[in-house]
PDB file of N, CA and C in Angstrom:
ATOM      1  N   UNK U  19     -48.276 -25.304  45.014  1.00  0.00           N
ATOM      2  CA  UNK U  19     -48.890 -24.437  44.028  1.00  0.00           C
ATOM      3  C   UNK U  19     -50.098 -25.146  43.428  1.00  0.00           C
ATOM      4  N   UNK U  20     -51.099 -24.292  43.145  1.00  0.00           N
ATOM      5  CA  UNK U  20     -52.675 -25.213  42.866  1.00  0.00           C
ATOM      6  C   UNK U  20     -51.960 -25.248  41.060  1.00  0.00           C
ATOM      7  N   UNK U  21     -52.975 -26.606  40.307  1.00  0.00           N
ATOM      8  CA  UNK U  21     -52.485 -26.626  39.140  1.00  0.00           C
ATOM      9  C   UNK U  21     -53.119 -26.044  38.378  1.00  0.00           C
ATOM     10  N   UNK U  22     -53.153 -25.707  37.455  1.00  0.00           N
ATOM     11  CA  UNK U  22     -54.104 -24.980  36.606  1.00  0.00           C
ATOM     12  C   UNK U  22     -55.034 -26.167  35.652  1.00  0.00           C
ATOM     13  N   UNK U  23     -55.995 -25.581  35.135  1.00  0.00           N
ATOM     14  CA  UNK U  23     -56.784 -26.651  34.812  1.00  0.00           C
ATOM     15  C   UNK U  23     -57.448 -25.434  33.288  1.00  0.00           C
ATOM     16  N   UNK U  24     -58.108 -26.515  32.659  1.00  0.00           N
ATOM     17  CA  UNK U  24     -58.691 -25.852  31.430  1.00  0.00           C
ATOM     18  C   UNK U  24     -60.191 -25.173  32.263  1.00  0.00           C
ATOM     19  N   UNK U  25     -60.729 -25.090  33.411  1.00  0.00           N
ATOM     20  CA  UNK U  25     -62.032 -24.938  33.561  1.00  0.00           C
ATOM     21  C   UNK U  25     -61.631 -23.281  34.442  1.00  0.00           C
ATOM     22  N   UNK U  26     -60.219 -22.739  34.368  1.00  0.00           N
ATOM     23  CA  UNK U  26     -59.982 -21.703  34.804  1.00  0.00           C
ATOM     24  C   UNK U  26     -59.928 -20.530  33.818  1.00  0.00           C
ATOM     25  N   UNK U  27     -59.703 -20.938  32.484  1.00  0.00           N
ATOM     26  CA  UNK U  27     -59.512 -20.250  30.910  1.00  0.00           C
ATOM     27  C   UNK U  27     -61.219 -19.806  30.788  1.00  0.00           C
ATOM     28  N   UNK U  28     -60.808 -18.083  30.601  1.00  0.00           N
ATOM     29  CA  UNK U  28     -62.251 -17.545  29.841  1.00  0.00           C
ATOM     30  C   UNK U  28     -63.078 -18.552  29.417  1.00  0.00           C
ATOM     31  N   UNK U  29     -64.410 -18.478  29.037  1.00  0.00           N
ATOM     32  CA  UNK U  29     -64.637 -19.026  27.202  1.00  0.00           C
ATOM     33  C   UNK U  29     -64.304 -18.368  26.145  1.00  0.00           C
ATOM     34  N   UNK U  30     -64.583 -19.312  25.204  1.00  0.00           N
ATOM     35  CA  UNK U  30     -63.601 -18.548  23.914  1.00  0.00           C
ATOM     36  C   UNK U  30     -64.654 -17.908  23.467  1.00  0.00           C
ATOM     37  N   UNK U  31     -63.871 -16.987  22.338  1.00  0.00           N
ATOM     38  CA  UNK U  31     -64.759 -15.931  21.847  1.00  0.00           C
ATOM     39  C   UNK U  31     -65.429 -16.084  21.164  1.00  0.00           C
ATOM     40  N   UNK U  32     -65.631 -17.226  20.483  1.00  0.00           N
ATOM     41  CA  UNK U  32     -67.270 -17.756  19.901  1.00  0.00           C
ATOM     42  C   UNK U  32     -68.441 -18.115  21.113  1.00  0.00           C
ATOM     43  N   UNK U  33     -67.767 -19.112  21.953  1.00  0.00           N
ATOM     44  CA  UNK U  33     -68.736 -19.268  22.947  1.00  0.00           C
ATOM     45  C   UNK U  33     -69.444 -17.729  23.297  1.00  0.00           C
ATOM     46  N   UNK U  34     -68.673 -17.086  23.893  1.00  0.00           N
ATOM     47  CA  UNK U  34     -69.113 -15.791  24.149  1.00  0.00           C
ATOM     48  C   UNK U  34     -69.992 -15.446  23.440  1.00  0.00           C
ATOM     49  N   UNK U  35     -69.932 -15.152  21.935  1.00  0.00           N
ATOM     50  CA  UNK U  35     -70.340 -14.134  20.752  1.00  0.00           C
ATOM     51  C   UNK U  35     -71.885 -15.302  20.728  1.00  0.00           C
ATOM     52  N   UNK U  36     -71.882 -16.793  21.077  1.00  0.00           N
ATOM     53  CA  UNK U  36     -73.010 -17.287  20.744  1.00  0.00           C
ATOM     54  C   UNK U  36     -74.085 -16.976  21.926  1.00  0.00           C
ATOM     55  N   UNK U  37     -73.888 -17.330  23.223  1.00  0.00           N
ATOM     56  CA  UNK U  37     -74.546 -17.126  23.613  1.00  0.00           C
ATOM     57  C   UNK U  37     -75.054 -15.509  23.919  1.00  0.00           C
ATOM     58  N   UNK U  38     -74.433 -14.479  23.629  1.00  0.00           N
ATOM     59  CA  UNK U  38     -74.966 -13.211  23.725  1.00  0.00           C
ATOM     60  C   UNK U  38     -75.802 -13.091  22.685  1.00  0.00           C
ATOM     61  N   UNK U  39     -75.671 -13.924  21.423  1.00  0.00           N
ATOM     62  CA  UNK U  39     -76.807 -14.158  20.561  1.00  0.00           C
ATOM     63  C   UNK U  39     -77.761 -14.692  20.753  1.00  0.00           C
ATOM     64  N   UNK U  40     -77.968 -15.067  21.754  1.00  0.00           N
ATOM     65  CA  UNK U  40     -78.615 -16.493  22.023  1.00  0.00           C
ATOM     66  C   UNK U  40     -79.939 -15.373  23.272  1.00  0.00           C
ATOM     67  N   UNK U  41     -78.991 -14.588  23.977  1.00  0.00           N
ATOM     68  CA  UNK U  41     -80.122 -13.670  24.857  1.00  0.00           C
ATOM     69  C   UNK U  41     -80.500 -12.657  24.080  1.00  0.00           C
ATOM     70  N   UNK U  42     -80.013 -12.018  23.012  1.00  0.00           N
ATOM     71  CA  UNK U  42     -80.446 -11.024  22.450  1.00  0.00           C
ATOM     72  C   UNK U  42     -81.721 -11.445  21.759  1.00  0.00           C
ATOM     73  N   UNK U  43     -81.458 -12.357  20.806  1.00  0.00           N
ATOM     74  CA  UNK U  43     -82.730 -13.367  20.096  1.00  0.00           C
ATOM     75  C   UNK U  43     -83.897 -13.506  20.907  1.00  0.00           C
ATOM     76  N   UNK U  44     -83.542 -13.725  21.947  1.00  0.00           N
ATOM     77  CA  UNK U  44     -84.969 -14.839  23.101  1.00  0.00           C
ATOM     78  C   UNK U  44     -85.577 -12.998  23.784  1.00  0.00           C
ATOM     79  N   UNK U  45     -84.423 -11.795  23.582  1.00  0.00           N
ATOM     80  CA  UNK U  45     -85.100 -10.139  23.976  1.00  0.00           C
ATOM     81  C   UNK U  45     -85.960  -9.868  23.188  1.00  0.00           C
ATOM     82  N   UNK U  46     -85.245 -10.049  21.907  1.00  0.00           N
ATOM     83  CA  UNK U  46     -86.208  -9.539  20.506  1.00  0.00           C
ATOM     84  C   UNK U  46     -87.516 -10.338  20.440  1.00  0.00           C
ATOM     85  N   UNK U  47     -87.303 -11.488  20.345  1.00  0.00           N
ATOM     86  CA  UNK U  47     -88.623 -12.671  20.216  1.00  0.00           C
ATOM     87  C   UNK U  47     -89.670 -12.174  21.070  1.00  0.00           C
ATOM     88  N   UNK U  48     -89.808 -11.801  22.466  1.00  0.00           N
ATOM     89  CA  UNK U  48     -89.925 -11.361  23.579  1.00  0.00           C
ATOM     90  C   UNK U  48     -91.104 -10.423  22.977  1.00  0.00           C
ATOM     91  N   UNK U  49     -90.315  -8.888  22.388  1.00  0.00           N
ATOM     92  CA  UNK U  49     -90.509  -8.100  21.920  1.00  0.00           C
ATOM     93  C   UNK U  49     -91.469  -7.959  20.750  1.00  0.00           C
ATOM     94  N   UNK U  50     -91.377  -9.476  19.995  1.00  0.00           N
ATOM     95  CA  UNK U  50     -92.172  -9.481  18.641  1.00  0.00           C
ATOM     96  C   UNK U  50     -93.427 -10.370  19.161  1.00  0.00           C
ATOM     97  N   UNK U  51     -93.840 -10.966  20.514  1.00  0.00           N
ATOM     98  CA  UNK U  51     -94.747 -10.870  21.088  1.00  0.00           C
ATOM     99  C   UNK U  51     -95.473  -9.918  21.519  1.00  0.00           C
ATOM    100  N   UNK U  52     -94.867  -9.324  21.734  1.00  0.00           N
ATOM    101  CA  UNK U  52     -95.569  -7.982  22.917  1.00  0.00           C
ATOM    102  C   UNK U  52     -95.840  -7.111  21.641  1.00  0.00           C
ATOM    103  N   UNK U  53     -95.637  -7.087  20.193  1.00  0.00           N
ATOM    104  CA  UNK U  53     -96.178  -6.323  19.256  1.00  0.00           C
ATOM    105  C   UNK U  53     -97.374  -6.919  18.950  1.00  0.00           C
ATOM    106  N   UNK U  54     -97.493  -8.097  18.426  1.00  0.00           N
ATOM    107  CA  UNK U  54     -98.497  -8.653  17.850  1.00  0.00           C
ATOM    108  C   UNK U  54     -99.516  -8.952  19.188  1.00  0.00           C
ATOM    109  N   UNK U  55     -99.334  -9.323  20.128  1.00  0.00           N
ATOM    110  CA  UNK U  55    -100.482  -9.245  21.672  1.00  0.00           C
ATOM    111  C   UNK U  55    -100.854  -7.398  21.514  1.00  0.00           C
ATOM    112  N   UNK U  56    -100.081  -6.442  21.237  1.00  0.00           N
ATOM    113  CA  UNK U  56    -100.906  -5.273  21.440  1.00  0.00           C
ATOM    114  C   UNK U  56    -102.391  -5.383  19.924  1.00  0.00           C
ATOM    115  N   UNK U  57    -102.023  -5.962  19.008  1.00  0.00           N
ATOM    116  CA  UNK U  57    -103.626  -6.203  18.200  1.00  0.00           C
ATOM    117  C   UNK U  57    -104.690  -6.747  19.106  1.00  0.00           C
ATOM    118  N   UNK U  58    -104.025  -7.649  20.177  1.00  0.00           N
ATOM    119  CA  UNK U  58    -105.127  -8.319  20.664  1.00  0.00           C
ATOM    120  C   UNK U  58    -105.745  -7.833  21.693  1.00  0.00           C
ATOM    121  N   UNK U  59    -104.834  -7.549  22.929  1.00  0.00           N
ATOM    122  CA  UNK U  59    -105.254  -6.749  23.613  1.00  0.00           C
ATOM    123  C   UNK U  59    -105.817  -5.313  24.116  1.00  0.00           C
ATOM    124  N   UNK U  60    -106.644  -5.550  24.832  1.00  0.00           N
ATOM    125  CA  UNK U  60    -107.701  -4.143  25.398  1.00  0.00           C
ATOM    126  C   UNK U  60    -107.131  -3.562  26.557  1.00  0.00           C
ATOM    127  N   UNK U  61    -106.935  -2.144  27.199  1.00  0.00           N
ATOM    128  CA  UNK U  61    -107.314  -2.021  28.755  1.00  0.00           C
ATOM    129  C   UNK U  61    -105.829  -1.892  28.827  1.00  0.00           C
ATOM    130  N   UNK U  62    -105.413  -2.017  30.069  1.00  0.00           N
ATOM    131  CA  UNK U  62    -104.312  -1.701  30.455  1.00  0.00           C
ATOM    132  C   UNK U  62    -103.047  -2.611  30.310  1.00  0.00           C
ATOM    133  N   UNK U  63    -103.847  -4.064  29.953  1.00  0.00           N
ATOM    134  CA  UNK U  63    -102.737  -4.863  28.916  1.00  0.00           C
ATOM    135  C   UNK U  63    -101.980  -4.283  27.742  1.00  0.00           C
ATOM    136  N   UNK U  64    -102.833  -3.565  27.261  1.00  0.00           N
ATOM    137  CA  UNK U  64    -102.435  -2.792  25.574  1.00  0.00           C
ATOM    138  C   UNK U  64    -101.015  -1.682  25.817  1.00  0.00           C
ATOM    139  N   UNK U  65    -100.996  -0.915  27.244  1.00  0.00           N
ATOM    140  CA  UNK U  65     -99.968  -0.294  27.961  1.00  0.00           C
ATOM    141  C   UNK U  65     -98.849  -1.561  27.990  1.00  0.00           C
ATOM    142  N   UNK U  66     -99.150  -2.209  29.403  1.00  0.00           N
ATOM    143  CA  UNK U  66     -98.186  -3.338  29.490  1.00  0.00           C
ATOM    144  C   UNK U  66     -97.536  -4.092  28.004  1.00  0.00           C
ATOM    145  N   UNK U  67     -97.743  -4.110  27.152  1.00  0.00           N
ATOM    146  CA  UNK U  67     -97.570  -5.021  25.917  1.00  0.00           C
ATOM    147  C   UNK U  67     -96.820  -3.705  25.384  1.00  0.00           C
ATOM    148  N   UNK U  68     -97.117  -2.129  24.932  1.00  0.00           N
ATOM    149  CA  UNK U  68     -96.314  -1.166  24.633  1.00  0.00           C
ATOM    150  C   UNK U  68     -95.131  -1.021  25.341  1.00  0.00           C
ATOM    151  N   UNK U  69     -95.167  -1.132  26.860  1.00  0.00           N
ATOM    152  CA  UNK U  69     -94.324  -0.934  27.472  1.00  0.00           C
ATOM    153  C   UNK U  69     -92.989  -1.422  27.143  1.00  0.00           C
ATOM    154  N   UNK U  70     -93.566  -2.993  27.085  1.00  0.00           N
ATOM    155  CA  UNK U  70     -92.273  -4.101  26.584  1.00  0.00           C
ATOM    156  C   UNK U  70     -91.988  -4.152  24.754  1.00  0.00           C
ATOM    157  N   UNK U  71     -92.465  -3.760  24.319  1.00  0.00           N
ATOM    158  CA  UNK U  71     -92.135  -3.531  23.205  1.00  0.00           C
ATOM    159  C   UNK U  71     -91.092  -1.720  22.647  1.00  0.00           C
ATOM    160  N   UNK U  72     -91.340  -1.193  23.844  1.00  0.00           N
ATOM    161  CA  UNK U  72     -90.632  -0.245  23.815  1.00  0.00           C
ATOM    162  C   UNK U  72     -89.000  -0.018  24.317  1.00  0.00           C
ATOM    163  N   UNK U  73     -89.488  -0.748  25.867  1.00  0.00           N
ATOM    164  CA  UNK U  73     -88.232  -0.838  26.580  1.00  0.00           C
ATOM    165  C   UNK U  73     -87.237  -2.186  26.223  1.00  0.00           C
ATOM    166  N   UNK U  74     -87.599  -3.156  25.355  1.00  0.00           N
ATOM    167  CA  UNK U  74     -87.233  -4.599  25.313  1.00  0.00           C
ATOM    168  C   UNK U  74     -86.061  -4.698  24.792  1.00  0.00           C
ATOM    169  N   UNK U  75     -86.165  -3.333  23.022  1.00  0.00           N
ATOM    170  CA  UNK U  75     -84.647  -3.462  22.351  1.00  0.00           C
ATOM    171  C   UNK U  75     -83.352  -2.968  23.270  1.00  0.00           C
ATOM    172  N   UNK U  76     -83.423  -2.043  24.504  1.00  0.00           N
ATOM    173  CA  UNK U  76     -82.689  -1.532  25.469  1.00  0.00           C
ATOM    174  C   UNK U  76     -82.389  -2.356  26.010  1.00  0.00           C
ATOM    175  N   UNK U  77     -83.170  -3.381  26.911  1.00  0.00           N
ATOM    176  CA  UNK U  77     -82.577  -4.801  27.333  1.00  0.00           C
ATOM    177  C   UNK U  77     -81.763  -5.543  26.949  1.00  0.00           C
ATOM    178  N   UNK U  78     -81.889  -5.622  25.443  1.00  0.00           N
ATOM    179  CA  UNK U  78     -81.494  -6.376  25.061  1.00  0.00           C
ATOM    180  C   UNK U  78     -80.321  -6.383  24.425  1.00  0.00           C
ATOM    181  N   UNK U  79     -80.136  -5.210  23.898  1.00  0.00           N
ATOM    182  CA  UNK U  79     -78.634  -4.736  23.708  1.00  0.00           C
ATOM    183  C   UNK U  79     -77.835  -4.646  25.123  1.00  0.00           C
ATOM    184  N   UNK U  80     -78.455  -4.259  25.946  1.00  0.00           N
ATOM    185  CA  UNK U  80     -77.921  -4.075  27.321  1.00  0.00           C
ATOM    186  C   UNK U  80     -77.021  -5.550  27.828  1.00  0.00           C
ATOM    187  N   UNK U  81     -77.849  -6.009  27.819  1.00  0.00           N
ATOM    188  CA  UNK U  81     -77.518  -7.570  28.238  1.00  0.00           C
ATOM    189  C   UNK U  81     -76.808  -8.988  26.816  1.00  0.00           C
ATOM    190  N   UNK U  82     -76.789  -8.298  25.768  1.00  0.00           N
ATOM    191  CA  UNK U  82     -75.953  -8.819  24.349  1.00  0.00           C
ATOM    192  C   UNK U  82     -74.730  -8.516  24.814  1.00  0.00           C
ATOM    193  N   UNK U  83     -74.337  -7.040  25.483  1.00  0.00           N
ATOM    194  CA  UNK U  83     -72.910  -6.192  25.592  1.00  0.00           C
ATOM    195  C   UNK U  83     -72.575  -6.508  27.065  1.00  0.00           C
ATOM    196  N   UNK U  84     -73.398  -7.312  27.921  1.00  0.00           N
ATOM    197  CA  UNK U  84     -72.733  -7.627  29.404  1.00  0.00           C
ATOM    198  C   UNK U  84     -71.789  -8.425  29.234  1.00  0.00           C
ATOM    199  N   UNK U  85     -72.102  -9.545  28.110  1.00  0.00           N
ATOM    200  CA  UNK U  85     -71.087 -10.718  27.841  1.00  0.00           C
ATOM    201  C   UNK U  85     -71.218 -11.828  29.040  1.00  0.00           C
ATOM    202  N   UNK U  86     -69.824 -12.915  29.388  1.00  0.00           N
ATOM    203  CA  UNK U  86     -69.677 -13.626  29.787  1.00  0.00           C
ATOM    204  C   UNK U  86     -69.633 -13.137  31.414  1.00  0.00           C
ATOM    205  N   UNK U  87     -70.503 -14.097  32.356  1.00  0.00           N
ATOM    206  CA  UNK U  87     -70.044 -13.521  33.699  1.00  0.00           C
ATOM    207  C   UNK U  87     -68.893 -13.970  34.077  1.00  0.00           C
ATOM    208  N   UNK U  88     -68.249 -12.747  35.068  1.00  0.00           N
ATOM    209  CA  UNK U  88     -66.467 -12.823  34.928  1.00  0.00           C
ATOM    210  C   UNK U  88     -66.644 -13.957  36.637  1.00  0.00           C
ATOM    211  N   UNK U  89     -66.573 -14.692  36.460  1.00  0.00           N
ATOM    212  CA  UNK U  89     -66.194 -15.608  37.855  1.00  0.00           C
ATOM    213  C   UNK U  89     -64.633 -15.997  38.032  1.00  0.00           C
ATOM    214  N   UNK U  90     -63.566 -16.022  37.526  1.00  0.00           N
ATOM    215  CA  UNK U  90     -62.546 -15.367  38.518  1.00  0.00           C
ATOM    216  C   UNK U  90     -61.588 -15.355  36.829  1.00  0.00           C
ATOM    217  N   UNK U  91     -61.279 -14.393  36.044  1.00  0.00           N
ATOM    218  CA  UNK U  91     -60.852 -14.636  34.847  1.00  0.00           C
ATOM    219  C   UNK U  91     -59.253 -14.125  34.912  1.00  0.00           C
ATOM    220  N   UNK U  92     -58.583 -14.895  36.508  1.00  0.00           N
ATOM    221  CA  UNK U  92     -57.156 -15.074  36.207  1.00  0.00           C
ATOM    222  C   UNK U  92     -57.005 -16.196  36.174  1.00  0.00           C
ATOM    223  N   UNK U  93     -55.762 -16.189  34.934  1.00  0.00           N
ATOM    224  CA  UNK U  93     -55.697 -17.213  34.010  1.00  0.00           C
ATOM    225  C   UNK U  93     -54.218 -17.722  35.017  1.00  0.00           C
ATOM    226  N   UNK U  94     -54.348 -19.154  35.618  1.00  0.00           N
ATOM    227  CA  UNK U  94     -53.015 -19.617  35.948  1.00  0.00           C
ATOM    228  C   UNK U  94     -51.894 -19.817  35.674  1.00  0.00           C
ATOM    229  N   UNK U  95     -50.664 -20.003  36.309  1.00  0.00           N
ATOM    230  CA  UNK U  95     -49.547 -20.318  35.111  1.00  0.00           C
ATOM    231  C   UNK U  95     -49.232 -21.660  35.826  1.00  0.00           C
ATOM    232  N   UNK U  96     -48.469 -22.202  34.744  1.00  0.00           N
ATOM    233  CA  UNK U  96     -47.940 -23.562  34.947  1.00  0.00           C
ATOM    234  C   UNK U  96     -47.479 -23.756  35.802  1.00  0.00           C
ATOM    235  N   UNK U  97     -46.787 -24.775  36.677  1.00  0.00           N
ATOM    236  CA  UNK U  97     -45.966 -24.790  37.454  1.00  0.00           C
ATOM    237  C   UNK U  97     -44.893 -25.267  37.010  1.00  0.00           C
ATOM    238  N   UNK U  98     -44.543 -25.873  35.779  1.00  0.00           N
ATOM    239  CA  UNK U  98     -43.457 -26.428  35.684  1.00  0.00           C
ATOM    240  C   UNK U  98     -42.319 -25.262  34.626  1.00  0.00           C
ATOM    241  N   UNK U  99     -43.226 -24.077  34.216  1.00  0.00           N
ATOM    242  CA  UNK U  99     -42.520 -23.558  33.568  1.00  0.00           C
ATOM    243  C   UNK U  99     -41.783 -22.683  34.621  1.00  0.00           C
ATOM    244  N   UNK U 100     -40.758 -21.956  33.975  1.00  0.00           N
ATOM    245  CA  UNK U 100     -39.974 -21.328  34.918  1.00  0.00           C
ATOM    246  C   UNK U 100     -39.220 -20.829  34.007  1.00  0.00           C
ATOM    247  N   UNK U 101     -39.107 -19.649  34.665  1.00  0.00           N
ATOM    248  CA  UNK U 101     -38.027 -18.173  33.523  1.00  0.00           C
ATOM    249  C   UNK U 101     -36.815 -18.765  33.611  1.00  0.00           C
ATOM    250  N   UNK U 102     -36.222 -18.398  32.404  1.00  0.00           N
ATOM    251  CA  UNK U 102     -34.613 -18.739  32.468  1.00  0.00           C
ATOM    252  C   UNK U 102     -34.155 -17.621  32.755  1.00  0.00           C
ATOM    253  N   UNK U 103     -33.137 -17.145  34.130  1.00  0.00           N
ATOM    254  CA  UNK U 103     -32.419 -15.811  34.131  1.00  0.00           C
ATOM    255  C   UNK U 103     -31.266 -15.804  32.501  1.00  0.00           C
ATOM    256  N   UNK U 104     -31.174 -14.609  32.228  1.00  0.00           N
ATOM    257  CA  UNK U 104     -30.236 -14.091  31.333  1.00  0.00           C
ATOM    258  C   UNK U 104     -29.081 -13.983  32.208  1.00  0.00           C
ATOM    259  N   UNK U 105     -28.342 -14.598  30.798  1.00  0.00           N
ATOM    260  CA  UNK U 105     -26.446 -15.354  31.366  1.00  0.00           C
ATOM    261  C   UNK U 105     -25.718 -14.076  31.569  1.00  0.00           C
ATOM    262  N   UNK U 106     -25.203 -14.156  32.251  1.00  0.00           N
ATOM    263  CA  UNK U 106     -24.253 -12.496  32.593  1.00  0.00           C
ATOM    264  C   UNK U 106     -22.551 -13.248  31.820  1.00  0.00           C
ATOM    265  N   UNK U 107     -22.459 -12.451  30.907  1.00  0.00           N
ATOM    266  CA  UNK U 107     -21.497 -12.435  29.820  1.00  0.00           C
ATOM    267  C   UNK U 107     -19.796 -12.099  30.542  1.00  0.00           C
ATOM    268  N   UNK U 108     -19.224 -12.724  30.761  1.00  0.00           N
ATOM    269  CA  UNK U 108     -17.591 -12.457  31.162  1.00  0.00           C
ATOM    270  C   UNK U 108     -16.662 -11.631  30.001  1.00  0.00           C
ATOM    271  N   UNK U 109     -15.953 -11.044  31.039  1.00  0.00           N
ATOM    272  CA  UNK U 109     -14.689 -10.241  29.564  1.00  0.00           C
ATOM    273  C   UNK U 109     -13.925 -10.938  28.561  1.00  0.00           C
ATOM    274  N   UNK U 110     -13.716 -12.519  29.245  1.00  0.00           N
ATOM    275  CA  UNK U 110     -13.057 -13.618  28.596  1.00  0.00           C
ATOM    276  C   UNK U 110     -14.136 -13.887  27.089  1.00  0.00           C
ATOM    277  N   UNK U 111     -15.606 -13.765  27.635  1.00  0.00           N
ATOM    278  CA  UNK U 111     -16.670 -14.591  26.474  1.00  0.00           C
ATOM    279  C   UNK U 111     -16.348 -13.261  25.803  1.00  0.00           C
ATOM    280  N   UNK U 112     -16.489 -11.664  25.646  1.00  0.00           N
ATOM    281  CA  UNK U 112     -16.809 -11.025  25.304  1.00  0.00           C
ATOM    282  C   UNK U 112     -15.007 -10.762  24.417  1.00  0.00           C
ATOM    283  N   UNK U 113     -14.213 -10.697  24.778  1.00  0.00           N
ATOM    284  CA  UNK U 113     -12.699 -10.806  23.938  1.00  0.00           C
ATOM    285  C   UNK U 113     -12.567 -12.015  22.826  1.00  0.00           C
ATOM    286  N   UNK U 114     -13.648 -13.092  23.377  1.00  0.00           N
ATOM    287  CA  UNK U 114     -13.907 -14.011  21.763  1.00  0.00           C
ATOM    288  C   UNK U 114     -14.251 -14.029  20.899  1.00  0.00           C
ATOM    289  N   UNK U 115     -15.781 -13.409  20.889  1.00  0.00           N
ATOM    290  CA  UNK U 115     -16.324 -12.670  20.281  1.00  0.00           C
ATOM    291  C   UNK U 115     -15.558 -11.512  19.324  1.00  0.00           C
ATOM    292  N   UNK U 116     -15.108 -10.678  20.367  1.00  0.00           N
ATOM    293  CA  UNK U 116     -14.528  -9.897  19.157  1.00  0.00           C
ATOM    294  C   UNK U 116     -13.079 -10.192  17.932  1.00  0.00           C
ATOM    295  N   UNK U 117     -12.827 -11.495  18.816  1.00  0.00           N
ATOM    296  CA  UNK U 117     -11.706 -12.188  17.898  1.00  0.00           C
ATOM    297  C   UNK U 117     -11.991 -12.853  16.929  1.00  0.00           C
ATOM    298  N   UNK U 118     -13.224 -13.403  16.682  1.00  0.00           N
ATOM    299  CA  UNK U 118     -13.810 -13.822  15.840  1.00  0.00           C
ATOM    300  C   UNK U 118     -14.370 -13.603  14.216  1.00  0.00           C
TER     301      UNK U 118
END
């Protein structure tokens, strides 16, 4: 049986929650370029620079809500644990009980 290891466990849900912050930020930033370049720019840059300032917040929520990429997120089990079967109870255990 392969062993399980800590590098098979999700990330945790901060990791997660940071770095989806982390692409949303670097969408928006993105975005608050492409506003302030449309003052500057002329011509068909001034399109291109609207463009991304239009379509950018969609990205970026898009890709905030993809989350973590799933590369294989079953979680192993031990090998040393092992179910205990449930004790099958005799008429003898069960007549003590009620003598009790």
């Amino acid at each position: 049986m392969k062993q399980p290891s800590i590098t098979s466990l999700p990330p945790s849900p901060d990791a997660d929650r940071r770095a989806r912050m982390l692409k949303y930020t670097i969408a928006m930033s993105i975005r608050v370029v492409c506003l302030v370049m449309m003052l500057f720019v002329d011509g068909w840059w001034l399109f291109v620079c609207a463009a991304g300032a239009i379509c950018l917040p969609y990205v970026a929520v898009v890709l905030a809500n993809v989350g973590a990429p799933s590369v294989d997120t079953t979680v192993l089990r031990p090998g040393g644990v092992v179910a205990i079967p449930e004790r099958k109870t005799s008429e003898h255990d069960e007549q003590d009980r009620q003598a009790s």
